[in-house]
Short mmCIF file of N, CA, C and O in Angstrom, two decimals:
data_model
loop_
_atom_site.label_atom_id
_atom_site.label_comp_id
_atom_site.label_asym_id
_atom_site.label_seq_id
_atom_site.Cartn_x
_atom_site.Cartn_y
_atom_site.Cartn_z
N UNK C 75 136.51 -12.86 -182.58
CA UNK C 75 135.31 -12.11 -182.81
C UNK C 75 134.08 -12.97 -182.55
O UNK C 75 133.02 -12.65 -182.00
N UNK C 76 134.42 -14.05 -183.01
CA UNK C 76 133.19 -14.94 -182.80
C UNK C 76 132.74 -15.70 -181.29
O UNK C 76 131.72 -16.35 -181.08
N UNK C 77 133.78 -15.43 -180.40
CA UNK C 77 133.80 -15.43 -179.19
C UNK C 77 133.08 -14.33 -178.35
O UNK C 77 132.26 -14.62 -177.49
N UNK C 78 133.42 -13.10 -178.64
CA UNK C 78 132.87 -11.90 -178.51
C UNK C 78 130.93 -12.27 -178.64
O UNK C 78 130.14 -12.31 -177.69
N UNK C 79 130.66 -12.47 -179.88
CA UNK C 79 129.45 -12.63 -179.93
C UNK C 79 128.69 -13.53 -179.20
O UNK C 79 127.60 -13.26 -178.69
N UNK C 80 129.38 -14.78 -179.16
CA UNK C 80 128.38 -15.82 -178.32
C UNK C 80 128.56 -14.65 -176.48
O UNK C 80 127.84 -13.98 -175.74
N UNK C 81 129.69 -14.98 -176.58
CA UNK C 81 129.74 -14.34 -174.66
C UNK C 81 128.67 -13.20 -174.92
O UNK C 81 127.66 -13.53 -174.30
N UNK C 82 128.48 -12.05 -175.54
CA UNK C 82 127.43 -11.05 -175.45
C UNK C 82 125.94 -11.91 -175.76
O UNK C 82 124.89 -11.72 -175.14
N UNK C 83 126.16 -12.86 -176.85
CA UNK C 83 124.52 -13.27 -177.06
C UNK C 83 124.32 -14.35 -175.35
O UNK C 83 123.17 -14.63 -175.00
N UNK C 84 125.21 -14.71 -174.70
CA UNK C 84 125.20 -15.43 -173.14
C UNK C 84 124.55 -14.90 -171.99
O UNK C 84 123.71 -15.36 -171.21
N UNK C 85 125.41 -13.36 -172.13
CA UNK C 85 124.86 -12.49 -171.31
C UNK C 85 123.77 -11.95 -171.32
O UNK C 85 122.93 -11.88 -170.42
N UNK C 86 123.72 -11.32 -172.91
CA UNK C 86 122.08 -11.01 -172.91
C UNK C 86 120.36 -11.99 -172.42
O UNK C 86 119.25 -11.77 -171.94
N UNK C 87 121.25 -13.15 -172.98
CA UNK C 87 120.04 -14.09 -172.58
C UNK C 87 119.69 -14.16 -170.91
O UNK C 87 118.66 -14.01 -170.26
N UNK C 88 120.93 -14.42 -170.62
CA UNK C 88 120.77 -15.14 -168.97
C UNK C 88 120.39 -13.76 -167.87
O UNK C 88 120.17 -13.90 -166.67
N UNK C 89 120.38 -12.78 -168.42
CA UNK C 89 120.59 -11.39 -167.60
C UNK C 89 118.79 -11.28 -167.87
O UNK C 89 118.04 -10.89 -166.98
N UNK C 90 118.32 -11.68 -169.21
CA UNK C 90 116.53 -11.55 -169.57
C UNK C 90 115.49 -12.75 -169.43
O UNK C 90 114.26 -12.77 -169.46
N UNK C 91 116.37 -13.65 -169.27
CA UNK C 91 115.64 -15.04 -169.38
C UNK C 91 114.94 -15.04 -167.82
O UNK C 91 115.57 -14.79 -166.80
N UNK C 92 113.52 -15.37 -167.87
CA UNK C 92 112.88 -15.34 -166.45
C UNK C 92 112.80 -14.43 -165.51
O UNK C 92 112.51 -14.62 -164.33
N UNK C 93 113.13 -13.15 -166.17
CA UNK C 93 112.44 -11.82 -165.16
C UNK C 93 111.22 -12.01 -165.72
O UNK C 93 110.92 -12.77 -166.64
N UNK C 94 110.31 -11.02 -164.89
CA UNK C 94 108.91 -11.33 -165.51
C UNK C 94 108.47 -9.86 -164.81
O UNK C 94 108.70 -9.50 -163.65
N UNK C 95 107.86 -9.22 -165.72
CA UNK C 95 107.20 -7.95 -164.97
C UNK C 95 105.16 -8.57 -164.90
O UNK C 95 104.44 -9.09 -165.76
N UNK C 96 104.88 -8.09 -163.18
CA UNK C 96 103.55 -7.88 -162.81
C UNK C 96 103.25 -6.99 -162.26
O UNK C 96 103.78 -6.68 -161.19
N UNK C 97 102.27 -6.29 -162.85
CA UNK C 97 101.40 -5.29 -162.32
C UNK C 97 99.96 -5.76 -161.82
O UNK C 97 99.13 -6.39 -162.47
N UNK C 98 99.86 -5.08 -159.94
CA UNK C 98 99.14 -5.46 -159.73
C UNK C 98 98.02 -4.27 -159.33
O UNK C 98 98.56 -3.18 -159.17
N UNK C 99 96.57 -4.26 -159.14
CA UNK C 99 95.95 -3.29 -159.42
C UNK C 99 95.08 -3.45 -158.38
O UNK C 99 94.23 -4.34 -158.44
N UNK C 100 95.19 -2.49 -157.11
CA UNK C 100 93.75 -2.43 -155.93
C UNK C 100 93.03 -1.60 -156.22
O UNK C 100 93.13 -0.47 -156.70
N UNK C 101 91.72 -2.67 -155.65
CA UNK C 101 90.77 -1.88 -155.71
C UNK C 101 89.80 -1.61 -154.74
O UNK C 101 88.58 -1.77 -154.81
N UNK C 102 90.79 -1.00 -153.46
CA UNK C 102 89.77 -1.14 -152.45
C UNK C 102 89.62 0.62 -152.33
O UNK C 102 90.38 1.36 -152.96
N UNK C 103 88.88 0.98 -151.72
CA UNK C 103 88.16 2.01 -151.32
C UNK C 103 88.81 2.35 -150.24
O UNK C 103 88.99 1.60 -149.28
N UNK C 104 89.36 3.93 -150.36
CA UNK C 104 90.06 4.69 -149.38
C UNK C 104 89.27 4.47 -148.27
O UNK C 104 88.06 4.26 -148.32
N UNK C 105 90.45 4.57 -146.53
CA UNK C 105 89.77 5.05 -145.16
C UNK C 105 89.72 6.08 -145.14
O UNK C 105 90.11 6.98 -145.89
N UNK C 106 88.99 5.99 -143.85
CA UNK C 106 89.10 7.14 -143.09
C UNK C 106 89.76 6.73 -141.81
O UNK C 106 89.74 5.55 -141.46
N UNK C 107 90.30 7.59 -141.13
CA UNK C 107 91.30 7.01 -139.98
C UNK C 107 90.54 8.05 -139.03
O UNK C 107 89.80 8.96 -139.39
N UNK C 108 90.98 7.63 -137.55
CA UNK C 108 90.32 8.39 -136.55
C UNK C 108 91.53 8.48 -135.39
O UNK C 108 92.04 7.40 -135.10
N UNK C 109 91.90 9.37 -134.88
CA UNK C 109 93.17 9.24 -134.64
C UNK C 109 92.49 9.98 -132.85
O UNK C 109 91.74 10.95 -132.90
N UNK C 110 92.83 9.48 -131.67
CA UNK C 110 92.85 10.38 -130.53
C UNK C 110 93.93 10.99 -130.45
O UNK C 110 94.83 10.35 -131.00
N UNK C 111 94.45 12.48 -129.78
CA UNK C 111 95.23 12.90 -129.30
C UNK C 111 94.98 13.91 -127.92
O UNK C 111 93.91 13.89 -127.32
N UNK C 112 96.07 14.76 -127.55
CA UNK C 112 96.13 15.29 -126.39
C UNK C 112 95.30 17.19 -126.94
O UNK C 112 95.64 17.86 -127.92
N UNK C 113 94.58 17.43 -126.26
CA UNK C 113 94.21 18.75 -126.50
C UNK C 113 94.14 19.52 -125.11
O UNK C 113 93.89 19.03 -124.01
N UNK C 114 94.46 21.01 -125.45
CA UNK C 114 93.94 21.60 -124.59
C UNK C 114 92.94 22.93 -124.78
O UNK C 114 93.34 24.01 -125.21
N UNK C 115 91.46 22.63 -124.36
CA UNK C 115 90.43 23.17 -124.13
C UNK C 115 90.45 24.43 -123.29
O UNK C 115 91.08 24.64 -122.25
N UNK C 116 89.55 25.26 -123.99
CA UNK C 116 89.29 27.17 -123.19
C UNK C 116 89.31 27.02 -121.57
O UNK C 116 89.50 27.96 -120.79
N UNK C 117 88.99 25.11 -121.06
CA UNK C 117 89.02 25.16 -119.85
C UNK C 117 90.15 24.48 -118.96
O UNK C 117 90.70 24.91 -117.94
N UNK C 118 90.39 22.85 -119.88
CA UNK C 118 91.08 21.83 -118.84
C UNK C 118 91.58 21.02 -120.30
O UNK C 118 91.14 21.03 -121.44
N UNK C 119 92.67 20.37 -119.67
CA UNK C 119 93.55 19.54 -120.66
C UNK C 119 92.72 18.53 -120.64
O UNK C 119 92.02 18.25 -119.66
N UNK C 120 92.74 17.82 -121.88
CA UNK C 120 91.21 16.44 -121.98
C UNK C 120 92.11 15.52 -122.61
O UNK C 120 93.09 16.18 -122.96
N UNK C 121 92.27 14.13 -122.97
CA UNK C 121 93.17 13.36 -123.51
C UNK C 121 92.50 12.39 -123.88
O UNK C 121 93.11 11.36 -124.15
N UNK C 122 90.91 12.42 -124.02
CA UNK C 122 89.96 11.84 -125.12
C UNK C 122 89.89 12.54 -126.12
O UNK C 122 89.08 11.81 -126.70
N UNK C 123 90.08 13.50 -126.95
CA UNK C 123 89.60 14.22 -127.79
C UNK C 123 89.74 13.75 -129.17
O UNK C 123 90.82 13.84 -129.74
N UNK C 124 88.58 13.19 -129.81
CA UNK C 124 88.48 12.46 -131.24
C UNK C 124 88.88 13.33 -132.33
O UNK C 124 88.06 14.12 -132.79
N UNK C 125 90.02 13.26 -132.77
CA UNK C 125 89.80 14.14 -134.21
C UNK C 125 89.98 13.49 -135.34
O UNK C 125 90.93 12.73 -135.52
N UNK C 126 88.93 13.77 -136.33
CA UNK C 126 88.84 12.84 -137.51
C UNK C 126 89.83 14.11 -138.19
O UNK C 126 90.10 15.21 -137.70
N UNK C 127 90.35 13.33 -139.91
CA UNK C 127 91.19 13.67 -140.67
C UNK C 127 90.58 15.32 -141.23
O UNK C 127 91.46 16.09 -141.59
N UNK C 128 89.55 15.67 -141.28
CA UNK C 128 88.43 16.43 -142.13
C UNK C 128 88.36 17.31 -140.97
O UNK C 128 87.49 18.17 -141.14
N UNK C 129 88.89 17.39 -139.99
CA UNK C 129 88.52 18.65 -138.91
C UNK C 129 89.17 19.64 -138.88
O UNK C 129 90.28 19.34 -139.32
N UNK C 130 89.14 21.01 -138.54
CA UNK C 130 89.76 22.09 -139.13
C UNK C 130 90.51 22.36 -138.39
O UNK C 130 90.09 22.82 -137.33
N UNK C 131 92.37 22.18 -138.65
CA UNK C 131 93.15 22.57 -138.21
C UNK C 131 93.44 23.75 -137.93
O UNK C 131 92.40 24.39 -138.05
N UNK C 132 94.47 24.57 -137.55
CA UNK C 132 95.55 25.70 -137.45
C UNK C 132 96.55 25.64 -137.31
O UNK C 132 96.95 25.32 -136.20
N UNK C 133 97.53 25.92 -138.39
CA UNK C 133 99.34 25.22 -137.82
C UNK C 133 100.01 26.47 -137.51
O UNK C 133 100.17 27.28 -138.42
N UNK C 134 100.48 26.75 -136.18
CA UNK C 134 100.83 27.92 -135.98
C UNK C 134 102.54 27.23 -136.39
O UNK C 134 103.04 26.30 -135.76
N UNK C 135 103.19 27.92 -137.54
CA UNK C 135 104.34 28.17 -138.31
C UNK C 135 104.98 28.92 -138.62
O UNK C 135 104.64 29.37 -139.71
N UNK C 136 106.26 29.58 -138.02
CA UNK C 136 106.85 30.37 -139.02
C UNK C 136 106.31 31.51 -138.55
O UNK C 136 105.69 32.11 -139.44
N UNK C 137 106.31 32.21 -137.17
CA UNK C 137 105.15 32.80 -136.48
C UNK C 137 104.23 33.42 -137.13
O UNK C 137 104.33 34.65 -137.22
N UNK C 138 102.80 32.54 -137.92
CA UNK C 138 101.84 33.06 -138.51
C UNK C 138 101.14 31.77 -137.93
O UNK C 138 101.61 30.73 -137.47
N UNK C 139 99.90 32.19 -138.10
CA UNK C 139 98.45 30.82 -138.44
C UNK C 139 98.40 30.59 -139.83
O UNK C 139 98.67 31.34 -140.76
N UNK C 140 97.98 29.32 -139.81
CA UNK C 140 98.08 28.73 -141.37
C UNK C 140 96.62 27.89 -141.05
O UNK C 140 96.42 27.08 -140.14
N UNK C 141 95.78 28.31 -141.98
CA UNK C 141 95.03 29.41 -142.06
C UNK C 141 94.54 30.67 -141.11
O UNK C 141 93.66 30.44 -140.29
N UNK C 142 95.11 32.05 -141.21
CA UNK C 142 95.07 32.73 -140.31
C UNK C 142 93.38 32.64 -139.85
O UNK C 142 93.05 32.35 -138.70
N UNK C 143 92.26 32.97 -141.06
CA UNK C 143 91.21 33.40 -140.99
C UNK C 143 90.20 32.33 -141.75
O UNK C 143 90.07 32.12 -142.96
N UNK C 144 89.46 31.67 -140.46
CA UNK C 144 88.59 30.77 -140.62
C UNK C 144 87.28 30.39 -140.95
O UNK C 144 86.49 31.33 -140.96
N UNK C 145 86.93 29.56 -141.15
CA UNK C 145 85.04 29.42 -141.30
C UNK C 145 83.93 28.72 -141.06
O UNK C 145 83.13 28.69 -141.98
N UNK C 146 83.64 28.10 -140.00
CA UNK C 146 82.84 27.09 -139.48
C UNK C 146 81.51 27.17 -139.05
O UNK C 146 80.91 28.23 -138.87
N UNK C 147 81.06 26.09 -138.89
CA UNK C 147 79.44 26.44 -138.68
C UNK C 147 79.05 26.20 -136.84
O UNK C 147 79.98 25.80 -136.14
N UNK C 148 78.21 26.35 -136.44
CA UNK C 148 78.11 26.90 -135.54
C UNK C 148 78.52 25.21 -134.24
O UNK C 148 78.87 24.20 -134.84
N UNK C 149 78.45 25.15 -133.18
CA UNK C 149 79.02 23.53 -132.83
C UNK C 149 79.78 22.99 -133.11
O UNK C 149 79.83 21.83 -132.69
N UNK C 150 80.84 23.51 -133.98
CA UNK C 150 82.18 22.71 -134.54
C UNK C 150 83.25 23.58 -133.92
O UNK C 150 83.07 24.61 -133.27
N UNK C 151 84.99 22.69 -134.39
CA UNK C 151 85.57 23.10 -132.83
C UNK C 151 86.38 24.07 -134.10
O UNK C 151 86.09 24.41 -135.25
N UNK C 152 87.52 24.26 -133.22
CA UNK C 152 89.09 24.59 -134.29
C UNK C 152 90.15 24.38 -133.41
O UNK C 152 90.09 24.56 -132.19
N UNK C 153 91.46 23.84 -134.27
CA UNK C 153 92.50 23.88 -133.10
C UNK C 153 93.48 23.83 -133.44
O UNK C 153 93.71 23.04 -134.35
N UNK C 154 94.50 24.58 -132.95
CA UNK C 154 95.89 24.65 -133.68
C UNK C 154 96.85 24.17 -132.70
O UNK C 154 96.80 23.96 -131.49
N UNK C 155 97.74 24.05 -133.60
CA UNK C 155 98.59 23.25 -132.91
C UNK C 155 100.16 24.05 -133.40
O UNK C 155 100.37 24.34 -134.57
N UNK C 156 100.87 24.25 -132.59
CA UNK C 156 102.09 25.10 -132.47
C UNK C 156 103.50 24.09 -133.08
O UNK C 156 104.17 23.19 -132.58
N UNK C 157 103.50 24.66 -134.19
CA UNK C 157 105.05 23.94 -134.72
C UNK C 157 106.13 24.65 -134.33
O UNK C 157 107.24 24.13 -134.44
N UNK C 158 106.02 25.57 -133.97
CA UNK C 158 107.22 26.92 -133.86
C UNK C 158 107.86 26.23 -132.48
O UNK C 158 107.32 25.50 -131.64
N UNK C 159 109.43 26.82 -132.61
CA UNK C 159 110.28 26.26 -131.09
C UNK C 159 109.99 27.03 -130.31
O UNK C 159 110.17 26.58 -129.17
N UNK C 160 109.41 28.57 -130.33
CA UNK C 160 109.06 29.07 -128.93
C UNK C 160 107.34 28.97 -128.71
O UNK C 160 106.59 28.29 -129.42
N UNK C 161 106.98 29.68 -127.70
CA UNK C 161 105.76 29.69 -127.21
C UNK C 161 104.85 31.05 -128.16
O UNK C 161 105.30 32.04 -128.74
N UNK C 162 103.92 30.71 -128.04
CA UNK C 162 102.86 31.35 -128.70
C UNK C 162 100.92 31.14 -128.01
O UNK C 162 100.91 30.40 -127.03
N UNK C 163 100.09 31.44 -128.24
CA UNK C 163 98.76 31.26 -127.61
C UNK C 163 97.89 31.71 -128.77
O UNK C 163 98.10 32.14 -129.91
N UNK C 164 96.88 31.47 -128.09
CA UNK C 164 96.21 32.31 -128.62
C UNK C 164 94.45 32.81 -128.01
O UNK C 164 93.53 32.14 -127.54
N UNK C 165 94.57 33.87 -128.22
CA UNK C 165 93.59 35.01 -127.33
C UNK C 165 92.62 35.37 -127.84
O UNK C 165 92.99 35.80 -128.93
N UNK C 166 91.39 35.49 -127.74
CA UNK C 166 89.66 36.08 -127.53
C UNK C 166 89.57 36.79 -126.78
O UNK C 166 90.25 36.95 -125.77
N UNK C 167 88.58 37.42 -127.21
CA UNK C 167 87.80 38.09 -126.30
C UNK C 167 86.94 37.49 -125.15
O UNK C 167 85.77 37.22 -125.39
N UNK C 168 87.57 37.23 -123.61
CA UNK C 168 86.81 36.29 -123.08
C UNK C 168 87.33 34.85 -122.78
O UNK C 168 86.94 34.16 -121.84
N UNK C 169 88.16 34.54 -123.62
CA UNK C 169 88.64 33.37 -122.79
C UNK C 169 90.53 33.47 -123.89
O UNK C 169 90.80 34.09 -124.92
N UNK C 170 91.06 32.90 -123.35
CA UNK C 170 92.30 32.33 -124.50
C UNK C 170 92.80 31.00 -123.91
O UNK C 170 92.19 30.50 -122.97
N UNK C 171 94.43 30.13 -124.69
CA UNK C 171 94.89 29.28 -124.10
C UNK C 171 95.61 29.77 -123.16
O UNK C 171 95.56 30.89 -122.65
N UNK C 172 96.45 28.70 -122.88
CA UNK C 172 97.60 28.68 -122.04
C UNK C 172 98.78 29.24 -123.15
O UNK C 172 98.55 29.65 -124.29
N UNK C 173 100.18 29.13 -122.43
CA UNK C 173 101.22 29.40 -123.52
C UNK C 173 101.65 27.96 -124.06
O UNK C 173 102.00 27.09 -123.26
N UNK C 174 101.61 27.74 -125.32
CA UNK C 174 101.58 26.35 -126.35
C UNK C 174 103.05 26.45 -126.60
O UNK C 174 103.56 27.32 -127.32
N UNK C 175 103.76 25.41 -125.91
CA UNK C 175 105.07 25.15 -126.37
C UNK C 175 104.83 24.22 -127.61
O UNK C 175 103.73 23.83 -128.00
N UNK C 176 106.54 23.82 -128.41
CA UNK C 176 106.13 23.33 -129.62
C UNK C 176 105.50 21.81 -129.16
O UNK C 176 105.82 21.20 -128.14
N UNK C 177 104.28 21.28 -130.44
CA UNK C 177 103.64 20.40 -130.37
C UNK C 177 102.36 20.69 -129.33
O UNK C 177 101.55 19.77 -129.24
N UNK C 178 102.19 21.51 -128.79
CA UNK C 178 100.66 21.74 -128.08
C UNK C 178 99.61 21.93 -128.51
O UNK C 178 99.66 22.65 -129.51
N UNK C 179 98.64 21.63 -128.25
CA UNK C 179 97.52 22.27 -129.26
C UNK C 179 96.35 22.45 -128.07
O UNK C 179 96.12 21.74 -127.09
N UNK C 180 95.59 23.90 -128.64
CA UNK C 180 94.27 24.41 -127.95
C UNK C 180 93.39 23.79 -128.97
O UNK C 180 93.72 23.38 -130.08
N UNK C 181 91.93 23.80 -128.28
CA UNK C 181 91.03 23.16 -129.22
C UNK C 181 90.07 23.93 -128.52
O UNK C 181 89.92 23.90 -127.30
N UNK C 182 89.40 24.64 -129.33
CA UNK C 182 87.87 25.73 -128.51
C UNK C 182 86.87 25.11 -129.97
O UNK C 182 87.14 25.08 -131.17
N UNK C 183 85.43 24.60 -129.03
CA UNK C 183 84.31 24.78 -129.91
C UNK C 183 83.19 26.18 -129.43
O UNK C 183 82.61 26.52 -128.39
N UNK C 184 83.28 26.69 -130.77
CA UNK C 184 82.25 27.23 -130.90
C UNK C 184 80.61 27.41 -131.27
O UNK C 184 80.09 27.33 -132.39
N UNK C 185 79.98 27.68 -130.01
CA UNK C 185 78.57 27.45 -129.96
C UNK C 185 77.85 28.73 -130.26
O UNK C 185 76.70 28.70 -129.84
N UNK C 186 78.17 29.79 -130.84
CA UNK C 186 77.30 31.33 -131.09
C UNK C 186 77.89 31.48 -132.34
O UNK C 186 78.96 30.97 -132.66
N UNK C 187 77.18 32.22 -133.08
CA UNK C 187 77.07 32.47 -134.22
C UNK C 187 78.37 34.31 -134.21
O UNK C 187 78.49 35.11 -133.29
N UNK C 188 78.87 34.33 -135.23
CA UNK C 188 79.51 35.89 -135.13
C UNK C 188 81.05 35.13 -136.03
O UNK C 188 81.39 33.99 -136.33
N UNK C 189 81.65 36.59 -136.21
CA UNK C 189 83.55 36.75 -135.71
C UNK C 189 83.95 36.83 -135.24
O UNK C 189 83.71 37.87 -134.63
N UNK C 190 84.85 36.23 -134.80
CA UNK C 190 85.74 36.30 -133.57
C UNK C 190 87.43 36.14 -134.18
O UNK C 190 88.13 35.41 -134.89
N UNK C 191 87.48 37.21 -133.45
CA UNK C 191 89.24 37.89 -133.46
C UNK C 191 89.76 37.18 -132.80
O UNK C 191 89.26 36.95 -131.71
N UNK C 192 90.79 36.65 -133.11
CA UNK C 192 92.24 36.13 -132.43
C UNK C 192 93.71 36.73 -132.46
O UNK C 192 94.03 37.29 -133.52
N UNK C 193 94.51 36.70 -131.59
CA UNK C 193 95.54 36.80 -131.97
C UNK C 193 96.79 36.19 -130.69
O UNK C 193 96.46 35.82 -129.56
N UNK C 194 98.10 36.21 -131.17
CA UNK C 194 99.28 35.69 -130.02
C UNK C 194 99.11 36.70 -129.41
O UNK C 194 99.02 37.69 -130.13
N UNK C 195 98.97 36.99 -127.69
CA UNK C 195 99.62 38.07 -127.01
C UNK C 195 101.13 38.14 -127.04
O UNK C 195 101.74 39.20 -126.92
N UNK C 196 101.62 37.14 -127.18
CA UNK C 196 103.30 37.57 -127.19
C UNK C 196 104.19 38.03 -128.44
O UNK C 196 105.38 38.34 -128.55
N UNK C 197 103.00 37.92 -129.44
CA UNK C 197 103.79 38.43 -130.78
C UNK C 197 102.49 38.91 -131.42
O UNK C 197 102.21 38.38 -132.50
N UNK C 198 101.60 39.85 -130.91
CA UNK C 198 100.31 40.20 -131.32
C UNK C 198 100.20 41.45 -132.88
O UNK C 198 99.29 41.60 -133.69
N UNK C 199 101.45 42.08 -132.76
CA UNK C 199 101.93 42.85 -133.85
C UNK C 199 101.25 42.16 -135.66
O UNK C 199 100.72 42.54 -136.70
N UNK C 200 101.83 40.85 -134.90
CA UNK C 200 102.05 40.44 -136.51
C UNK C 200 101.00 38.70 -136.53
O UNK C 200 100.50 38.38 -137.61
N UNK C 201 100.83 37.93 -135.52
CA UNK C 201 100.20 37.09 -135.59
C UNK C 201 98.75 37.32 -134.98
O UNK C 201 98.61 37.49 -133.76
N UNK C 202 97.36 37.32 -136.10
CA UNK C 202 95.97 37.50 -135.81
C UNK C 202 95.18 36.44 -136.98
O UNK C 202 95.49 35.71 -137.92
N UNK C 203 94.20 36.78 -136.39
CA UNK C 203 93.17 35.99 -137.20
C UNK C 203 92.14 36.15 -137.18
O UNK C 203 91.98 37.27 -136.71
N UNK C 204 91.01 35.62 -137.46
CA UNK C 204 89.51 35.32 -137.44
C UNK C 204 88.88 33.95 -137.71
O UNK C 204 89.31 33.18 -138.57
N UNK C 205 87.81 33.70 -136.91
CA UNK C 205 87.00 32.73 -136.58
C UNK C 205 85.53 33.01 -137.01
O UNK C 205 84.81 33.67 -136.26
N UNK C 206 85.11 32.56 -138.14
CA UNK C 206 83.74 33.07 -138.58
C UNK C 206 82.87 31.93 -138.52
O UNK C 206 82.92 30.83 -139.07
N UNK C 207 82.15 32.39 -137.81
CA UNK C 207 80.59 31.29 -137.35
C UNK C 207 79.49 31.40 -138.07
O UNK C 207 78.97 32.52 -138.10
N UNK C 208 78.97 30.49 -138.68
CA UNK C 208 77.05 30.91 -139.24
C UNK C 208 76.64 29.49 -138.45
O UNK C 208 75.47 29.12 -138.41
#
């Protein structure tokens, strides 16, 4: 019995002796990151196009827009970008994209004030939206 005890009081020690808990604490101040990628524009594919983290997406998912119906001020862009495995677009009055296989993205800025309707021509039933300008 008294064997028992030292071997457990052995183990306990050598298993606690010289761990050491530290906590360490930053304090730096979040980025902002600026990331280029590939877009394609109401006109021509561009492969400068700056998009900061804060710019207003569209994740076409699950065949819907995520956010279907938007809100921006007038000079700012929007652009979605197609997660879905088939093709999808998307259409105005006046101009639309190309067909966006998965990972593509259109990027249109808008310079006039109004709503503007969107929707997929190839699945127009059920995928629409809006684009609201002041």
């Amino acid at each position: 019995m008294k064997q028992i005890i030292v071997l457990i009081f052995f183990l306990f020690f050598t298993c606690c002796i010289g761990q050491e808990t530290t906590t360490t604490t930053s304090t730096t101040a979040p980025t902002t990151t600026t990331t280029t990628i590939a877009t394609l524009t109401s006109t021509s594919m561009t492969t400068s196009t700056t998009w900061a983290p804060s710019a207003l997406m569209v994740h076409i998912r699950d065949f819907s827009a995520k956010p279907k119906d938007v809100s921006i001020t007038k000079g700012n862009a929007v652009t979605w970008i197609n997660y879905d495995p088939v093709h999808h677009n998307v259409v105005f009055e006046g101009f639309s994209s190309e067909k966006l296989k998965k990972g593509d993205m259109f990027t249109h800025t808008f310079n006039e004030t109004g709503t503007f309707h969107y929707y997929c021509s190839i699945h127009k039933k059920f995928m629409r939206g809006t684009v609201t300008v002041t």
